[in-house]
């Protein structure tokens, strides 16, 4: 996520703007979480943990 | 006075039952100790001396009338300050809740009070439980009783300092990613994170609802078992509370470990680890082998995914839990914790849901491992307590801030909900070291039994 997008979101989410050093920390943190999410996607979840559709029927 | 404070919870309980020590004497001894020691330790945010003395008087009168509520009757304890207490402020270590006085008790407080325990007050913590140092920007750092220049760990740092400093006989902590086990390890205590669903979280302020656990911190294994017996059990007020029978955890602790299969993971937990911590933990494992346990090396699957899923889940749930407060009062958070909550707002729904799928994979793999072994053994915390002013720690050539290391070895058992504890197993650089013992869901009895064997060696 680009820093400008993070700044724009923060204007909506926070009561007061973040000081520049905190903004930089948040940007780093957001990118770190994105990297972790990429690691999870690399797991091939579709074979390990198939996301089954919701069934409204009782199992047979 | 000091003799009373040197007793374990269990030993105090026996003295109270035999009427050699009254609950009033026990509470008075703790209050004197708090007055003398806590200006330095900074473990209590609120001391409820008058209420504790009034309860002690009631418990003493009950004993005189022949009524004994159980092993916790008249025992002074204290509560992490994110646990709601009726009529007593509950800050969660924050400035935002500095003056908030709940109108109800948490379910776990009601259970402990019904069991006869007496609360002395509320304990300092990492702000909103989102961190592992307990260096609190609003109330000051808690200090480690083993060396007051050093951290207690966290987030339940006040609980660690108060129990290790003998200001109370047990304390409650909460653990979302290691916040009971880390301070227990650094302060030389037993800290038990029960199975998810074992202890009600109703009336406990959330950090991340699918990872939060409440558990006891004590000076002995038996004390932890006695506390858990009083705390555990189904609670309809907590939708995640399980309808599981509650064993008498304090029974069978001395059975020893002969015949148990104890697993030592090959990966992840051993690097980076401070050399003396590693040596102490390995010595404890060897002793368990000498006591008759079968020690097996095991390979745990998907540990990187576990760590990633734990981080994404905790940040996302914590950010969501605080979203409304951030909209109106973000300026009142401490800077470091504010940054962490804000980061969580940027986790996408897709990434959070993938993390939950990964979590099921990790849990299935862990349960598979528990078909081979009865418990897992690892260092509870990779480092001994850092100095409070320490900015960087060098472990195995890896230089990083202390918080990088403090709860690194704990999160797997939050994301899977399996029970895990830290038990003291020696000293590194003169500071306490903890052995982490994790078990199958609902099998706290086995990990307590193993911990007791470590304690007795």
Coordinates of C-alpha atoms in Angstrom, one line a residue, chain B residues 6-400:
Chain B
X6 CA 7.4 -16.4 52.2
X7 CA 4.6 -19.1 52.2
X8 CA 3.3 -20.4 48.9
X9 CA -0.4 -20.0 48.3
X10 CA -1.0 -23.6 49.1
X11 CA 1.0 -23.3 52.4
X12 CA -0.9 -20.2 53.4
X13 CA -4.1 -22.0 52.6
X14 CA -3.2 -24.8 55.0
X15 CA -2.2 -22.3 57.7
X16 CA -5.6 -20.5 57.3
X17 CA -7.5 -23.8 57.4
X18 CA -5.7 -24.7 60.6
X19 CA -6.5 -21.2 62.0
X20 CA -2.8 -20.6 62.7
X21 CA -2.9 -17.5 60.4
X22 CA -6.1 -15.5 59.8
X23 CA -7.1 -13.9 56.5
X24 CA -6.8 -10.6 58.3
X25 CA -3.1 -11.3 59.1
X26 CA -2.4 -12.4 55.6
X27 CA -4.0 -9.3 54.0
X28 CA -2.3 -7.0 56.5
X29 CA 1.1 -8.6 55.7
X30 CA 0.6 -8.1 52.0
X31 CA -0.6 -4.5 52.4
X32 CA 2.6 -3.7 54.5
X33 CA 4.7 -5.3 51.8
X34 CA 3.0 -3.3 49.1
X35 CA 3.6 -0.1 51.0
X36 CA 7.3 -1.0 51.6
X37 CA 8.2 -2.5 48.2
X38 CA 5.8 -1.1 45.5
X39 CA 7.1 2.4 45.3
X40 CA 10.1 0.7 43.6
X41 CA 8.4 -2.2 41.7
X42 CA 5.4 -0.1 40.5
X43 CA 3.3 -3.1 40.2
X44 CA -0.1 -1.8 41.5
X45 CA -2.1 0.9 39.8
X46 CA -4.8 0.7 42.5
X47 CA -4.7 -0.8 46.0
X48 CA -8.1 -1.5 47.5
X49 CA -6.9 -1.8 51.1
X50 CA -10.1 -1.0 52.8
X51 CA -12.2 -3.4 50.7
X52 CA -9.5 -6.2 51.2
X53 CA -9.5 -5.7 54.9
X54 CA -13.3 -5.8 55.0
X55 CA -13.4 -9.0 53.0
X56 CA -10.6 -10.5 55.2
X57 CA -12.7 -9.8 58.3
X58 CA -15.7 -11.6 56.6
X59 CA -13.6 -14.6 55.7
X60 CA -12.1 -14.7 59.2
X61 CA -15.6 -14.6 60.7
X62 CA -16.7 -17.4 58.4
X63 CA -13.9 -19.6 59.5
X64 CA -14.8 -18.9 63.1
X65 CA -18.3 -20.1 62.3
X66 CA -16.9 -23.3 60.7
X67 CA -17.3 -22.3 57.0
X68 CA -14.3 -22.9 54.7
X69 CA -15.0 -22.0 51.1
X70 CA -12.0 -24.0 49.7
X71 CA -8.2 -23.7 49.2
X72 CA -8.4 -20.0 48.3
X73 CA -10.3 -19.0 51.4
X74 CA -8.7 -15.8 52.7
X75 CA -5.9 -15.8 50.2
X76 CA -4.8 -12.4 49.0
X77 CA -4.5 -12.1 45.2
X78 CA -4.4 -9.2 42.7
X79 CA -5.8 -8.6 39.2
X80 CA -4.3 -7.3 35.9
X81 CA -6.0 -4.0 35.3
X82 CA -8.0 -5.0 32.2
X83 CA -10.2 -7.3 34.4
X84 CA -13.4 -5.5 35.3
X85 CA -14.0 -4.8 39.0
X86 CA -17.2 -3.3 40.2
X87 CA -16.6 0.0 41.9
X88 CA -12.9 -0.1 41.3
X89 CA -11.3 1.7 38.4
X90 CA -10.1 -0.4 35.5
X91 CA -7.6 1.4 33.4
X92 CA -6.2 -1.3 31.1
X93 CA -2.9 0.6 31.6
X94 CA -4.3 3.5 29.5
X95 CA -4.8 7.2 30.1
X96 CA -8.1 7.0 28.2
X97 CA -9.6 4.7 31.0
X98 CA -7.7 6.4 33.9
X99 CA -11.0 7.2 35.7
X100 CA -13.3 4.4 34.4
X101 CA -15.1 2.6 37.2
X102 CA -17.1 -0.4 35.9
X103 CA -20.4 -1.3 37.5
X104 CA -19.8 -5.1 37.3
X105 CA -17.1 -7.7 38.1
X106 CA -15.6 -9.9 35.4
X107 CA -16.9 -13.5 35.7
X108 CA -13.5 -14.7 36.8
X109 CA -13.5 -12.2 39.6
X110 CA -16.9 -13.5 40.8
X111 CA -15.6 -17.0 40.7
X112 CA -12.5 -16.2 42.7
X113 CA -14.4 -14.2 45.2
X114 CA -16.9 -17.1 45.7
X115 CA -13.9 -19.4 46.2
X116 CA -12.8 -17.1 49.1
X117 CA -9.9 -15.2 47.4
X118 CA -9.4 -11.6 48.4
X119 CA -8.4 -9.0 45.8
X120 CA -5.8 -6.5 47.0
X121 CA -6.2 -4.3 43.9
X122 CA -5.3 -3.8 40.2
X123 CA -2.0 -4.3 38.5
X124 CA 0.1 -2.3 36.1
X125 CA 0.5 -3.6 32.5
X126 CA 1.5 -2.8 29.0
X127 CA -0.9 -0.2 27.7
X128 CA -4.1 -2.0 26.5
X129 CA -2.0 -5.2 26.7
X130 CA -0.5 -4.5 23.3
X131 CA 3.2 -5.1 24.0
X132 CA 5.6 -7.2 26.0
X133 CA 7.7 -4.8 28.0
X134 CA 5.3 -3.3 30.5
X135 CA 7.1 0.0 30.1
X136 CA 3.9 2.0 30.4
X137 CA 4.0 5.7 29.2
X138 CA 1.2 6.8 31.6
X139 CA 2.0 4.9 34.8
X140 CA 5.7 4.1 34.5
X141 CA 7.6 0.8 34.0
X142 CA 7.0 -2.1 36.2
X143 CA 10.3 -3.3 37.6
X144 CA 11.6 -6.9 38.0
X145 CA 12.0 -7.9 41.7
X146 CA 15.1 -9.9 40.8
X147 CA 16.8 -6.8 39.5
X148 CA 14.9 -3.6 39.5
X149 CA 16.9 -2.1 36.6
X150 CA 15.3 -4.8 34.4
X151 CA 12.0 -5.4 32.7
X152 CA 9.3 -7.7 34.0
X153 CA 8.2 -8.6 30.5
X154 CA 4.6 -8.2 29.6
X155 CA 1.9 -7.4 29.0
X156 CA 1.0 -8.8 32.5
X157 CA 4.2 -7.2 34.0
X158 CA 2.5 -5.9 37.1
X159 CA 1.2 -9.4 37.8
X160 CA 4.8 -10.7 37.4
X161 CA 6.3 -8.1 39.7
X162 CA 3.6 -8.4 42.4
X163 CA 3.8 -12.2 42.7
X164 CA 7.6 -12.4 42.4
X165 CA 8.0 -9.6 44.9
X166 CA 5.7 -11.4 47.3
X167 CA 3.1 -8.6 47.4
X168 CA 0.4 -11.2 46.9
X169 CA 0.1 -14.9 46.6
X170 CA -1.2 -15.1 43.0
X171 CA -2.3 -12.8 40.3
X172 CA -4.4 -13.0 37.2
X173 CA -2.8 -12.2 33.8
X174 CA -4.1 -12.3 30.2
X175 CA -2.2 -13.8 27.3
X176 CA -2.9 -13.0 23.7
X177 CA 0.6 -13.8 22.3
X178 CA 2.6 -14.7 25.4
X179 CA 1.6 -12.0 27.9
X180 CA 1.4 -14.4 30.9
X181 CA 4.3 -16.7 30.0
X182 CA 6.8 -14.0 29.1
X183 CA 6.6 -12.1 32.5
X184 CA 6.4 -15.5 34.3
X185 CA 9.6 -16.5 32.7
X186 CA 11.4 -13.2 33.3
X187 CA 10.2 -12.9 36.9
X188 CA 10.8 -16.6 37.9
X189 CA 7.1 -17.6 38.2
X190 CA 4.7 -20.2 37.0
X191 CA 2.4 -18.6 34.4
X192 CA -0.3 -20.7 32.8
X193 CA -2.3 -19.9 29.7
X194 CA -5.1 -22.4 29.7
X195 CA -6.8 -23.9 26.7
X196 CA -8.9 -21.4 24.8
X197 CA -12.4 -21.6 26.2
X198 CA -11.3 -23.0 29.6
X199 CA -11.6 -19.7 31.5
X200 CA -14.3 -17.1 30.9
X201 CA -13.2 -13.8 29.4
X202 CA -16.6 -12.1 30.2
X203 CA -15.8 -8.8 31.7
X204 CA -12.1 -8.8 30.5
X205 CA -11.2 -6.0 28.1
X206 CA -10.3 -7.6 24.8
X207 CA -7.1 -7.1 22.9
X208 CA -7.7 -9.8 20.2
X209 CA -10.8 -11.8 20.9
X210 CA -9.9 -15.0 19.2
X211 CA -6.4 -15.1 20.9
X212 CA -7.1 -13.7 24.4
X213 CA -6.8 -16.1 27.3
X214 CA -7.0 -15.4 31.1
X215 CA -4.8 -17.4 33.5
X216 CA -3.0 -17.5 36.8
X217 CA 0.6 -16.4 37.7
X218 CA 1.9 -18.0 40.9
X219 CA 5.1 -18.9 42.7
X220 CA 4.5 -22.7 42.5
X221 CA 2.9 -25.2 40.1
X222 CA 0.5 -26.4 42.8
X223 CA -0.6 -22.8 43.3
X224 CA -1.3 -22.4 39.6
X225 CA -3.4 -25.6 39.7
X226 CA -5.4 -24.4 42.7
X227 CA -6.1 -21.1 41.0
X228 CA -7.1 -22.7 37.7
X229 CA -9.6 -25.0 39.5
X230 CA -11.4 -21.9 40.9
X231 CA -11.3 -19.9 37.7
X232 CA -12.2 -22.6 35.1
X233 CA -15.6 -23.7 33.9
X234 CA -18.3 -23.0 31.4
X235 CA -19.8 -19.5 31.4
X236 CA -22.8 -18.6 29.3
X237 CA -21.7 -14.9 29.3
X238 CA -18.7 -15.8 27.2
X239 CA -19.7 -17.2 23.8
X240 CA -16.4 -18.9 23.4
X241 CA -16.5 -20.6 26.8
X242 CA -16.5 -24.4 26.5
X243 CA -18.7 -26.9 28.2
X244 CA -15.8 -29.0 29.3
X245 CA -15.5 -30.8 32.7
X246 CA -13.0 -29.2 35.1
X247 CA -10.6 -31.7 36.6
X248 CA -9.1 -31.3 40.0
X249 CA -5.8 -30.0 38.6
X250 CA -4.0 -30.0 41.9
X251 CA -4.5 -33.8 42.2
X252 CA -1.9 -36.1 40.6
X253 CA 0.7 -33.4 40.2
X254 CA 3.3 -35.6 42.0
X255 CA 2.9 -38.6 39.7
X256 CA 6.2 -37.8 38.0
X257 CA 6.9 -38.1 34.3
X258 CA 7.7 -41.7 33.8
X259 CA 6.1 -43.0 30.7
X260 CA 5.3 -39.6 29.3
X261 CA 6.5 -38.8 25.7
X262 CA 7.9 -35.2 25.7
X263 CA 8.6 -33.6 22.4
X264 CA 11.4 -31.1 21.7
X265 CA 10.8 -29.2 18.4
X266 CA 13.8 -29.1 16.1
X267 CA 12.9 -25.9 14.5
X268 CA 12.2 -22.2 15.3
X269 CA 12.2 -22.2 19.1
X270 CA 16.0 -22.6 19.5
X271 CA 17.4 -19.8 17.4
X272 CA 17.8 -17.0 18.4
X273 CA 18.1 -18.0 22.1
X274 CA 20.5 -16.6 24.6
X275 CA 23.2 -19.2 25.2
X276 CA 22.7 -19.6 29.0
X277 CA 18.9 -19.7 28.5
X278 CA 19.4 -22.6 26.0
X279 CA 21.7 -24.4 28.5
X280 CA 19.3 -24.1 31.4
X281 CA 16.3 -25.3 29.3
X282 CA 18.3 -28.2 27.9
X283 CA 19.4 -29.2 31.4
X284 CA 15.8 -29.2 32.5
X285 CA 14.8 -31.4 29.5
X286 CA 17.6 -33.8 30.3
X287 CA 16.5 -34.0 33.9
X288 CA 13.0 -34.9 32.7
X289 CA 14.5 -37.7 30.7
X290 CA 16.5 -38.9 33.7
X291 CA 13.2 -38.9 35.7
X292 CA 11.7 -41.4 33.2
X293 CA 10.2 -39.3 30.4
X294 CA 10.9 -40.3 26.9
X295 CA 12.4 -37.3 25.2
X296 CA 11.7 -37.2 21.4
X297 CA 12.8 -34.7 18.8
X298 CA 9.8 -33.6 16.7
X299 CA 9.3 -31.6 13.6
X300 CA 6.5 -29.0 13.7
X301 CA 4.9 -28.1 10.4
X302 CA 3.9 -24.6 9.2
X303 CA 5.7 -22.6 11.9
X304 CA 6.3 -19.6 9.6
X305 CA 2.7 -19.6 8.7
X306 CA 1.7 -19.8 12.3
X307 CA 3.8 -16.7 13.1
X308 CA 2.3 -14.8 10.2
X309 CA -1.3 -15.8 11.0
X310 CA -0.7 -14.9 14.7
X311 CA 0.5 -11.4 13.7
X312 CA -2.2 -10.7 11.2
X313 CA -4.9 -11.9 13.5
X314 CA -3.7 -9.9 16.6
X315 CA -3.1 -6.7 14.7
X316 CA -6.4 -6.9 12.8
X317 CA -8.6 -7.8 15.8
X318 CA -6.9 -5.3 18.0
X319 CA -7.2 -2.5 15.5
X320 CA -10.9 -3.4 15.0
X321 CA -11.5 -3.5 18.8
X322 CA -10.1 0.0 19.1
X323 CA -11.4 1.5 15.9
X324 CA -14.1 3.7 17.6
X325 CA -11.7 4.9 20.3
X326 CA -9.1 5.8 17.7
X327 CA -11.7 7.9 15.8
X328 CA -12.3 10.1 18.8
X329 CA -9.3 9.8 21.2
X330 CA -6.3 8.7 19.2
X331 CA -4.2 11.5 20.8
X332 CA -4.5 10.0 24.2
X333 CA -2.8 6.7 23.4
X334 CA 0.9 6.2 24.0
X335 CA 2.8 6.6 20.7
X336 CA 4.1 3.1 20.4
X337 CA 0.8 1.4 21.2
X338 CA -1.1 3.9 18.9
X339 CA 1.1 2.9 16.0
X340 CA 0.4 -0.8 16.6
X341 CA -3.4 -0.4 16.8
X342 CA -3.4 1.8 13.7
X343 CA -1.4 -0.8 11.6
X344 CA -4.2 -3.3 12.3
X345 CA -6.7 -1.1 10.5
X346 CA -5.0 -1.8 7.2
X347 CA -5.2 -5.6 7.2
X348 CA -7.7 -6.5 4.4
X349 CA -10.6 -8.8 5.0
X350 CA -9.1 -11.3 2.5
X351 CA -5.8 -11.4 4.4
X352 CA -7.5 -11.8 7.7
X353 CA -9.6 -14.7 6.4
X354 CA -6.6 -16.4 4.8
X355 CA -4.9 -16.1 8.1
X356 CA -7.8 -17.9 9.7
X357 CA -7.6 -20.7 7.1
X358 CA -3.8 -20.9 7.8
X359 CA -4.7 -21.1 11.4
X360 CA -6.8 -24.2 10.9
X361 CA -3.9 -25.8 9.0
X362 CA -1.4 -25.0 11.8
X363 CA -3.8 -26.3 14.4
X364 CA -4.4 -29.6 12.6
X365 CA -0.6 -30.0 12.2
X366 CA -0.1 -29.4 15.9
X367 CA -2.8 -31.8 16.9
X368 CA -1.1 -34.4 14.7
X369 CA 2.1 -33.9 16.6
X370 CA 0.3 -34.4 19.8
X371 CA -0.5 -38.0 18.6
X372 CA 3.2 -38.6 18.9
X373 CA 3.9 -36.8 22.2
X374 CA 2.1 -35.8 25.3
X375 CA 3.7 -32.4 25.7
X376 CA 6.1 -30.1 23.9
X377 CA 9.1 -28.4 25.6
X378 CA 10.8 -25.1 24.5
X379 CA 12.4 -22.1 26.0
X380 CA 9.5 -19.8 27.2
X381 CA 11.4 -16.6 26.5
X382 CA 14.6 -16.6 24.4
X383 CA 16.3 -14.0 26.6
X384 CA 16.7 -13.2 30.3
X385 CA 15.1 -9.9 31.4
X386 CA 16.6 -6.9 29.5
X387 CA 17.4 -3.7 31.2
X388 CA 14.5 -1.2 31.2
X389 CA 16.6 1.3 29.2
X390 CA 17.9 -1.3 26.8
X391 CA 17.2 -0.4 23.1
X392 CA 18.9 -3.4 21.5
X393 CA 19.6 -7.0 22.4
X394 CA 22.2 -9.2 20.6
X395 CA 21.3 -12.9 20.6
X396 CA 23.1 -15.4 18.4
X397 CA 24.4 -12.4 16.4
X398 CA 20.9 -11.1 15.7
X399 CA 20.6 -7.5 17.0
X400 CA 17.0 -6.3 17.6

